[in-house]
XYZ file of C-alpha atoms in Angstrom:
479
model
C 25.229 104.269 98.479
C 25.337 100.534 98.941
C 21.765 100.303 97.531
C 22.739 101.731 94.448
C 26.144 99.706 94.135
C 23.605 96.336 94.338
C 21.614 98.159 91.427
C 24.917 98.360 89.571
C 26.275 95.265 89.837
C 22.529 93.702 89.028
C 22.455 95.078 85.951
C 25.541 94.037 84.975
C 24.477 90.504 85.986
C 21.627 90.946 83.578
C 23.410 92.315 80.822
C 26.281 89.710 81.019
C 23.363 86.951 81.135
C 21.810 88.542 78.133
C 25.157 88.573 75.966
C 25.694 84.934 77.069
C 22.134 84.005 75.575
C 22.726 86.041 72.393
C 26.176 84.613 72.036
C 24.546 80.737 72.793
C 21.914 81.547 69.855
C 24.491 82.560 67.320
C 26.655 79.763 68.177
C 23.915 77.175 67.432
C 22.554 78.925 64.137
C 25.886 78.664 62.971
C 26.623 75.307 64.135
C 23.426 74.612 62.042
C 23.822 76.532 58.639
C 27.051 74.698 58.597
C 24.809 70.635 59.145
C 23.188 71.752 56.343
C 25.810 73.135 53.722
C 27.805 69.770 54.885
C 24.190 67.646 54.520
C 23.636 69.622 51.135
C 26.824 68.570 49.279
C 26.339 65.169 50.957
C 22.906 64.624 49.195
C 23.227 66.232 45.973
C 22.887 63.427 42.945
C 24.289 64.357 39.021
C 22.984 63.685 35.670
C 25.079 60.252 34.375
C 23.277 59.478 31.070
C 19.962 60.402 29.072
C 18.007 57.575 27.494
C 16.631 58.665 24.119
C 13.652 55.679 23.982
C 12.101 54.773 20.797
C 12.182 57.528 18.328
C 12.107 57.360 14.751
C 15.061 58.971 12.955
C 13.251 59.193 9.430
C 10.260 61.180 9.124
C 8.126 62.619 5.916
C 7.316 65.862 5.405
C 4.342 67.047 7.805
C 4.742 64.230 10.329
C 5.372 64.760 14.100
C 6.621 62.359 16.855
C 7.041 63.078 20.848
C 10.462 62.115 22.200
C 10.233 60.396 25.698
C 13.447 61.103 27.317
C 14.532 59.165 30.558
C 17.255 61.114 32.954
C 19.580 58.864 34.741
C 19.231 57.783 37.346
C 15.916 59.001 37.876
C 16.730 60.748 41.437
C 18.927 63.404 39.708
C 18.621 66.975 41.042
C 18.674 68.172 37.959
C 15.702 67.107 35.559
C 15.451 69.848 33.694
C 15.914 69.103 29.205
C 16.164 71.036 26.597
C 15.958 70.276 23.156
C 17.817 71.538 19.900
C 17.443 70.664 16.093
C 21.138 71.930 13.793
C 19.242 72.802 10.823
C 15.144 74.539 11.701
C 14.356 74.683 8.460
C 14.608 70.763 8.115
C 12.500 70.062 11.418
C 11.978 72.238 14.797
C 11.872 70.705 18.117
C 9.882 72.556 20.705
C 10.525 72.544 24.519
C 8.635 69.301 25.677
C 10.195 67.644 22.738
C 8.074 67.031 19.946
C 9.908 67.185 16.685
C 7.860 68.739 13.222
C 9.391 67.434 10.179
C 9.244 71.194 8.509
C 11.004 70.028 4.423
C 13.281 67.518 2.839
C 16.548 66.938 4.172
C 18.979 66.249 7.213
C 19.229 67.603 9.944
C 20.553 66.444 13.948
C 18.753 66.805 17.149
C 20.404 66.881 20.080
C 18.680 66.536 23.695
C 20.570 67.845 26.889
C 20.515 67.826 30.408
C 22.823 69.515 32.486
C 26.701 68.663 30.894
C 25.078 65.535 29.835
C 23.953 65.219 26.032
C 22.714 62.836 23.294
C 22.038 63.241 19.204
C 20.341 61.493 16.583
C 20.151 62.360 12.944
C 17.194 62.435 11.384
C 15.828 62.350 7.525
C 13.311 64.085 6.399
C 11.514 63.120 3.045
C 8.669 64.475 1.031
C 7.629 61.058 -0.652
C 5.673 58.098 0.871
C 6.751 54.738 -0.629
C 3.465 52.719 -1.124
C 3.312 49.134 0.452
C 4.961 45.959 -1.612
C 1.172 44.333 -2.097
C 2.799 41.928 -5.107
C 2.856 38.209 -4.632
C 5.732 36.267 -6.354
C 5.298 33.412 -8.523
C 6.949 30.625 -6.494
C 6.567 27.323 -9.229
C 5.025 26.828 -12.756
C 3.778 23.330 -13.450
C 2.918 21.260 -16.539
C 0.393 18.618 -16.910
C 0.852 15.298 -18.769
C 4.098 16.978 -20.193
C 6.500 14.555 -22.596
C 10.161 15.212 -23.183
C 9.857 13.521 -26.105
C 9.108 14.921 -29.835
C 9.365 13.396 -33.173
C 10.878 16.144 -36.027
C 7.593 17.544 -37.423
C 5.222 17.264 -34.819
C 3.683 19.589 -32.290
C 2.786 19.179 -28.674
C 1.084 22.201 -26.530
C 1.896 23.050 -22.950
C -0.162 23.360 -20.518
C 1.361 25.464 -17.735
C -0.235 26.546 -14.311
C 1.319 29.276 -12.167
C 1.822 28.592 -8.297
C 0.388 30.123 -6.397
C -2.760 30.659 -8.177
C -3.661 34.093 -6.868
C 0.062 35.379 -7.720
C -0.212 39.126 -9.430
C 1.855 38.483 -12.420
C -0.160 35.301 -13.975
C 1.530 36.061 -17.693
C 3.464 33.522 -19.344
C 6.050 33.481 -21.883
C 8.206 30.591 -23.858
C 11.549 30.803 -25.014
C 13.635 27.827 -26.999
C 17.484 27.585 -26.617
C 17.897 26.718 -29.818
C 15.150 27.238 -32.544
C 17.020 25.294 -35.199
C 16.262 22.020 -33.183
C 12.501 23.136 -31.581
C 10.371 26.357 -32.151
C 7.874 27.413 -29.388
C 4.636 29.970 -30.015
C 3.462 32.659 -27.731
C 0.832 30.163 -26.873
C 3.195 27.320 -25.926
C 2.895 24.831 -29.141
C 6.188 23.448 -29.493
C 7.117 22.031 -33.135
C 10.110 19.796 -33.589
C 12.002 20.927 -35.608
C 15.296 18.535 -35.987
C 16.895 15.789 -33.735
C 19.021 17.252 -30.679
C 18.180 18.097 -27.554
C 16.966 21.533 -26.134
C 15.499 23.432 -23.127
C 12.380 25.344 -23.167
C 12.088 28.404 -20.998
C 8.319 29.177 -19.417
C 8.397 32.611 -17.536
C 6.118 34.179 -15.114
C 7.176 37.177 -13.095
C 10.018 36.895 -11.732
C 10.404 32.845 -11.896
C 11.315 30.834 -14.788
C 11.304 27.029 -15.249
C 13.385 25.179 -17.576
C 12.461 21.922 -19.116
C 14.520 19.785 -21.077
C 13.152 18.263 -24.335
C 14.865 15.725 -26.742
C 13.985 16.237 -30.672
C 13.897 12.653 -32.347
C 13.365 11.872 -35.807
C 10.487 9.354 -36.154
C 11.103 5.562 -37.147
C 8.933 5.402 -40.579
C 9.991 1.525 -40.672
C 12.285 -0.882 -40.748
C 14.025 -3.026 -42.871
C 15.263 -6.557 -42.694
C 16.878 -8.776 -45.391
C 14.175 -11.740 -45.028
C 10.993 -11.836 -44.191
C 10.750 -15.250 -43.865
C 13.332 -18.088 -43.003
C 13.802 -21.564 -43.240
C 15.791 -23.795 -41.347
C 16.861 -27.192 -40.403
C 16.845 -27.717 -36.516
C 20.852 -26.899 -35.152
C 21.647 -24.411 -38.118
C 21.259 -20.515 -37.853
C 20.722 -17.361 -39.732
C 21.861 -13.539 -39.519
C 18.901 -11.940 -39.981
C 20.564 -7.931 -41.025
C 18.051 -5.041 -40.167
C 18.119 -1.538 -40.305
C 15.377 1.578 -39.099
C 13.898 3.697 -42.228
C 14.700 6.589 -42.094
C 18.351 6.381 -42.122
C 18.728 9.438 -39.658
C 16.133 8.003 -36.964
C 17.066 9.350 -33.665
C 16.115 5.291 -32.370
C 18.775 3.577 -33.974
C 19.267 0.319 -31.685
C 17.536 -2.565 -32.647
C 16.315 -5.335 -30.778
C 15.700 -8.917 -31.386
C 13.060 -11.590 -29.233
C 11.809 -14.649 -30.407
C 8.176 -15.279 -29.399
C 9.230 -19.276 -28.949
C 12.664 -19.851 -27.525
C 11.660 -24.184 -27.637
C 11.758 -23.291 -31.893
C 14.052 -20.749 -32.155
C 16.294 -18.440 -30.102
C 17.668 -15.162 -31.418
C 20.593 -13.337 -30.179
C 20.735 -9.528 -29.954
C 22.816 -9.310 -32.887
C 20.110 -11.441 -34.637
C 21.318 -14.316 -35.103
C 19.172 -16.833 -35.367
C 19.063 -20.489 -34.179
C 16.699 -22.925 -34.730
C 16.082 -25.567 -32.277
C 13.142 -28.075 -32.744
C 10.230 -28.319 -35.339
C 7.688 -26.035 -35.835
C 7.107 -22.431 -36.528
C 8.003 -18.851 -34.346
C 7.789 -15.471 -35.054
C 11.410 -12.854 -34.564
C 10.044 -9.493 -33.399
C 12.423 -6.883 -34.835
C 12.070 -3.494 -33.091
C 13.688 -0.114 -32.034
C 12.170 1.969 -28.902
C 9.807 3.299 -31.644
C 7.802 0.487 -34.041
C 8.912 -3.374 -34.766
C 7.934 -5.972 -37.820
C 8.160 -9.845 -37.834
C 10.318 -12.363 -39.438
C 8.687 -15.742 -39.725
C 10.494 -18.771 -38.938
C 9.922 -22.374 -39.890
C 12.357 -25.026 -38.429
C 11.959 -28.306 -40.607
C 14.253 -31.310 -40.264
C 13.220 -32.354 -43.858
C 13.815 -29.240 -45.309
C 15.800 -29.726 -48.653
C 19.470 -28.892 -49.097
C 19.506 -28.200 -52.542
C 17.320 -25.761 -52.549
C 18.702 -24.106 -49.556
C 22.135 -20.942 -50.812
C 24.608 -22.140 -48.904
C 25.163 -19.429 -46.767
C 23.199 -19.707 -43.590
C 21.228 -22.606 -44.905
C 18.357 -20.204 -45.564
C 15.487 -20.892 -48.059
C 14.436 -19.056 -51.429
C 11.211 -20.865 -52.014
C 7.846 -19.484 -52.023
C 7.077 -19.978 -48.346
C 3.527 -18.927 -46.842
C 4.324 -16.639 -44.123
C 2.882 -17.160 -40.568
C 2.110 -14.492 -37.893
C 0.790 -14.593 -34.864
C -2.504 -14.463 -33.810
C -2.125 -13.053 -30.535
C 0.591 -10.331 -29.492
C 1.316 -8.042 -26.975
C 0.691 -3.695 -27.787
C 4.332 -3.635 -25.884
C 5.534 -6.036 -28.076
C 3.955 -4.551 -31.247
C 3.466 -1.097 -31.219
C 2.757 -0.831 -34.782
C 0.991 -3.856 -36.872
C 2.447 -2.738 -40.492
C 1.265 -3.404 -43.661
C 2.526 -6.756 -44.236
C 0.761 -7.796 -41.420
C -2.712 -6.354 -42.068
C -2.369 -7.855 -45.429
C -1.599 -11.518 -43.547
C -5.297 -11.230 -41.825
C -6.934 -9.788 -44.819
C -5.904 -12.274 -47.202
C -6.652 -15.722 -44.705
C -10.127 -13.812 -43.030
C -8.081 -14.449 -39.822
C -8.742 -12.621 -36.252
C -5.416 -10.355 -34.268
C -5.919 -10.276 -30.763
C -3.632 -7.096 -29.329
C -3.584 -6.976 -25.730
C -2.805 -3.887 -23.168
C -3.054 -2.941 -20.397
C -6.894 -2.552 -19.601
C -8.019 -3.576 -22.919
C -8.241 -6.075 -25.678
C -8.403 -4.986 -29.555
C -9.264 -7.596 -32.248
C -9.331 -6.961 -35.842
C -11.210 -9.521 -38.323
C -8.782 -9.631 -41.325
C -12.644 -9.583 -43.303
C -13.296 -6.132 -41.682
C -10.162 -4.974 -43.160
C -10.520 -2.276 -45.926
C -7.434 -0.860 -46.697
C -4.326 -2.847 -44.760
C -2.066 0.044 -45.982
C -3.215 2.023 -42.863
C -0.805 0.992 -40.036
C -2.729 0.544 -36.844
C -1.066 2.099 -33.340
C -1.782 -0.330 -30.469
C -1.154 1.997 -27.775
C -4.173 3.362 -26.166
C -3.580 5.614 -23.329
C -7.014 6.085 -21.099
C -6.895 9.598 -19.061
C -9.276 10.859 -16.284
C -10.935 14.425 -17.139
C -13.345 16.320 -15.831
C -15.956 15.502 -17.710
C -14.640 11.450 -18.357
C -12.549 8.883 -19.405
C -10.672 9.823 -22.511
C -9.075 8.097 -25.321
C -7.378 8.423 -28.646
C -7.533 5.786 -31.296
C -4.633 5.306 -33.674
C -3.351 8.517 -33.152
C -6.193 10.151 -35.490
C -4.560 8.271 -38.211
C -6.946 6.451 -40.631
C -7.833 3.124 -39.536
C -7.380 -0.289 -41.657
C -11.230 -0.582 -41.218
C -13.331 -1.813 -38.125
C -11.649 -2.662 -35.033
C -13.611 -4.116 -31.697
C -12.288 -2.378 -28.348
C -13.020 -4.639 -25.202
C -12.434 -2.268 -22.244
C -11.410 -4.080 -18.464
C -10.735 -3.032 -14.886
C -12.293 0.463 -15.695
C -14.774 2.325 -14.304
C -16.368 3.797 -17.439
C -19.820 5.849 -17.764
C -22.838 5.590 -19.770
C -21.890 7.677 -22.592
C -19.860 7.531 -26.003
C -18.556 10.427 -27.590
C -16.072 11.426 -30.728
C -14.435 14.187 -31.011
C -14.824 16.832 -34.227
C -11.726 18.800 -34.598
C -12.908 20.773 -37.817
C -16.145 21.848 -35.626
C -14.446 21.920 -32.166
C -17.386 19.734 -30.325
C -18.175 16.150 -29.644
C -20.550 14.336 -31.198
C -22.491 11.251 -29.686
C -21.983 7.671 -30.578
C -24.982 5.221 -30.193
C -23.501 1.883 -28.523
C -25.163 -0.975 -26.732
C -22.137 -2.039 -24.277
C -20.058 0.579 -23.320
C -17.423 -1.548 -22.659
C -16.982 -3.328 -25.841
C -17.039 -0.598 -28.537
C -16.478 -1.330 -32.120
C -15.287 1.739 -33.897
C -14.389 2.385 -37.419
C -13.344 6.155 -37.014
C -9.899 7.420 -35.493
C -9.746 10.410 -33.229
C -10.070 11.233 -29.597
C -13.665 9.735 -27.945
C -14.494 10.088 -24.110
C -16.900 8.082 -21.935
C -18.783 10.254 -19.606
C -21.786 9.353 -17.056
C -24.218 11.775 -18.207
C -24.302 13.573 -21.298
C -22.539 16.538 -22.116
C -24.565 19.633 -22.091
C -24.715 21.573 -25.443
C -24.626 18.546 -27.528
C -27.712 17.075 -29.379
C -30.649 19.668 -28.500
C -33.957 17.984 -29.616
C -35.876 19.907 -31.515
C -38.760 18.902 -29.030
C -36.811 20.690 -25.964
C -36.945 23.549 -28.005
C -40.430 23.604 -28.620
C -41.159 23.213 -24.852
C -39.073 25.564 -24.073
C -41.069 28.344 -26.584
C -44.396 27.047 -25.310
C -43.441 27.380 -21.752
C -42.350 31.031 -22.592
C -45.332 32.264 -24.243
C -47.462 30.638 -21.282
C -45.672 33.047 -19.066
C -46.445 35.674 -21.337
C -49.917 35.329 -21.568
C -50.741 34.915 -17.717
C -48.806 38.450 -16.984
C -51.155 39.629 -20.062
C -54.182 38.442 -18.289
C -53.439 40.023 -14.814
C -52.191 42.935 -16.199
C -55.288 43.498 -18.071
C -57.469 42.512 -14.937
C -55.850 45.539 -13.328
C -56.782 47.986 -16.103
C -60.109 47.043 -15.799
C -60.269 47.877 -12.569
């Protein structure tokens, strides 16, 4: 009996020891499902943002592009996107986010990520604009340009576009006002009457304006004595005026070549001072003539008007021998006739030359010489024009200084468009009894003067040439 009251209460010992166990287990799984529920929510990290990268919201028709979308922050639990376009048939976005423009139009696509979301509209054309390849003209310039013209004459333009390899190298002329200058589509501008007017040169998109004043050429002018005599202390008003009467260069100017005989004022009146003879140069901006002036202390009274003490009797008139081309621009008629009738030499110095004209060479002192000689650097030489291809009085001699000149004479032909050469001993002192335009070169110009001996060289080299590749040829046949 007691034996089996031991068994008893030993396995009631057991089985209370085995609840106790099974009740310890289930107390620490549960203490441990609820670490990691409380561990779970402590952990867990949200979407905040999306970051779109570089995408390109206009596409063409056909084109594709992969989007490359960022989550944020990047240890988010949920990484997980999906895509969406608003219109399909526009462009379709698949699930790794690569868009296919599908036809023309608009259309939004919008990227998400949880409650977090971001949109972009997109175009879609079906036309691809071509590349701007045109280069702009930036500047137009003009060589040796003046903005000067006398009524009736003509200068041509010579324009250059900037920069040279622009794509629209065209050029057109306009006038502001035709009635004063008229300009051709290939830039020769004719004066047409005095004022002053702009001339528009065009090129692409750029235009340059360029002023230009219209005068009306100074044919002469006139003064009311040629000659004067005086007694030293008295004066004279010498009265000019510029022929045409409408000459845009209406102010005239007075200098006396010899202030110690007579001064001159600038409303020309004259003074004499002390024996002997001077020379008045009357002039405008454009030509000038001389009034002679004798100053004699035993001049007679009676025969002297008695206004300004001036003389009427035949008096030889004097010139001078040796002027200045600033000074005299023009030597007029009256003048060439001085040297032709005494067989006297003018000396005209300029600047880097001399010109003298025997008053024996002179054949027709009607034909006003221009002093001015203008020497320009070309290509192919040194370039001149003589008496602005007017015809000369006769022979002049041309003494060139303080230039480097060539070996080489040649004269212009405008009827024939060429030069022709001139035969001279010394290059620098030329005489010339033809006007135009002549340039010095170095070597001679090509295409001028062919012998007729080149020629036949030429011709008997060729048929050499012919007759050896005969010969071999025929050598060849033979064999």
């Amino acid at each position: 009996m007691k034996k089996r009251k031991r068994e008893i209460i030993l396995c009631f010992i057991i089985i209370v020891l085995i609840l106790c166990i099974n009740i310890n287990i289930v107390l620490v799984a549960y203490a441990s499902e609820q670490t990691n529920i409380f561990n779970s929510e402590e952990l867990s990290v949200p979407v905040e943002e999306l970051d779109l990268g570089d995408y390109r919201r206009e596409m063409i028709v056909g084109e594709t592009q992969l989007l490359n979308i960022t989550v944020i922050p990047i240890e988010a639990d949920d990484q997980t996107l999906s895509y969406a376009s608003s219109d399909l048939e526009v462009a379709r976005v698949n699930g790794i986010g690569r868009i296919s423009a599908m036809a023309e139009g608009s259309t939004t696509i919008t990227v998400s990520c949880g409650d977090i979301s971001e949109s972009f509209n997109l175009e879609v054309s079906s036309i691809t604009e071509e590349p701007d390849t045109t280069i702009a003209v930036t500047d137009i310039e003009l060589q040796d340009f003046n903005d000067e013209l006398h009524v009736g004459e003509t200068i041509t333009l010579s324009p250059t576009v900037f920069p040279i390899d622009a794509t629209d190298q065209s050029i057109t002329y306009k006038s502001s006002d035709a009635a004063i200058a008229t300009i051709s589509p290939s830039g020769i501008i004719e004066g047409i009457s005095s004022g002053k007017v702009t001339i528009y040169i065009s090129a692409g998109d750029y235009t340059k304006e360029v002023p230009l004043n219209v005068k009306v050429k100074t044919s002469g002018i006139k003064v009311n004595r040629d000659y004067i005599l005086l007694k030293p202390g008295k004066v004279f008003t010498l009265e000019s005026r510029v022929v045409p009467s409408n000459a845009s260069a209406k102010i005239i100017k007075y200098k006396s070549l010899d202030t110690q005989i007579a001064t001159v004022s600038k409303n020309g009146l004259i003074e004499a001072i002390d024996n002997g003879y001077t020379s008045i140069i009357v002039s405008n901006d454009e030509i000038s003539t001389v009034v002679t002036v004798i100053v004699d202390q035993h001049a007679q009274a009676e025969n002297v008007p008695v206004d300004n003490d001036s003389s009427q009797e035949a008096i030889k008139i004097v010139y001078p021998h040796k002027v200045g081309a600033d000074e005299f621009e023009y030597i007029n008629e009256n003048m060439l006739k001085y040297f032709y009738e005494n067989e006297e030499y003018l000396t005209i110095e300029g600047d880097k030359y001399t010109i003298k004209i025997n008053g024996s060479d002179i054949v027709n002192y009607s034909n006003e010489f221009y002093t001015m000689i203008d020497f320009k650097e070309e290509p192919e030489g040194i370039s001149f024009e003589l008496n602005q291809r007017k015809n000369l009085c006769g022979t002049i001699n041309l003494i060139i200084h303080d230039i480097e000149l060539g070996n080489h004479l040649y004269l212009y032909n405008d009827a024939k468009d060429k030069y022709y050469l001139i035969q001279t001993k010394d290059i620098s002192r030329l005489t010339l009894d033809t006007p135009g335009k002549y340039i010095i070169t170095m070597d001679k110009l090509t295409g001028f003067n062919i012998r007729l001996w080149v020629v036949i060289c030429v011709f008997i080299i060729f048929i050499g040439l012919v007759t050896v590749y005969i010969v071999v040829k025929k050598r060849h046949w033979f064999w």
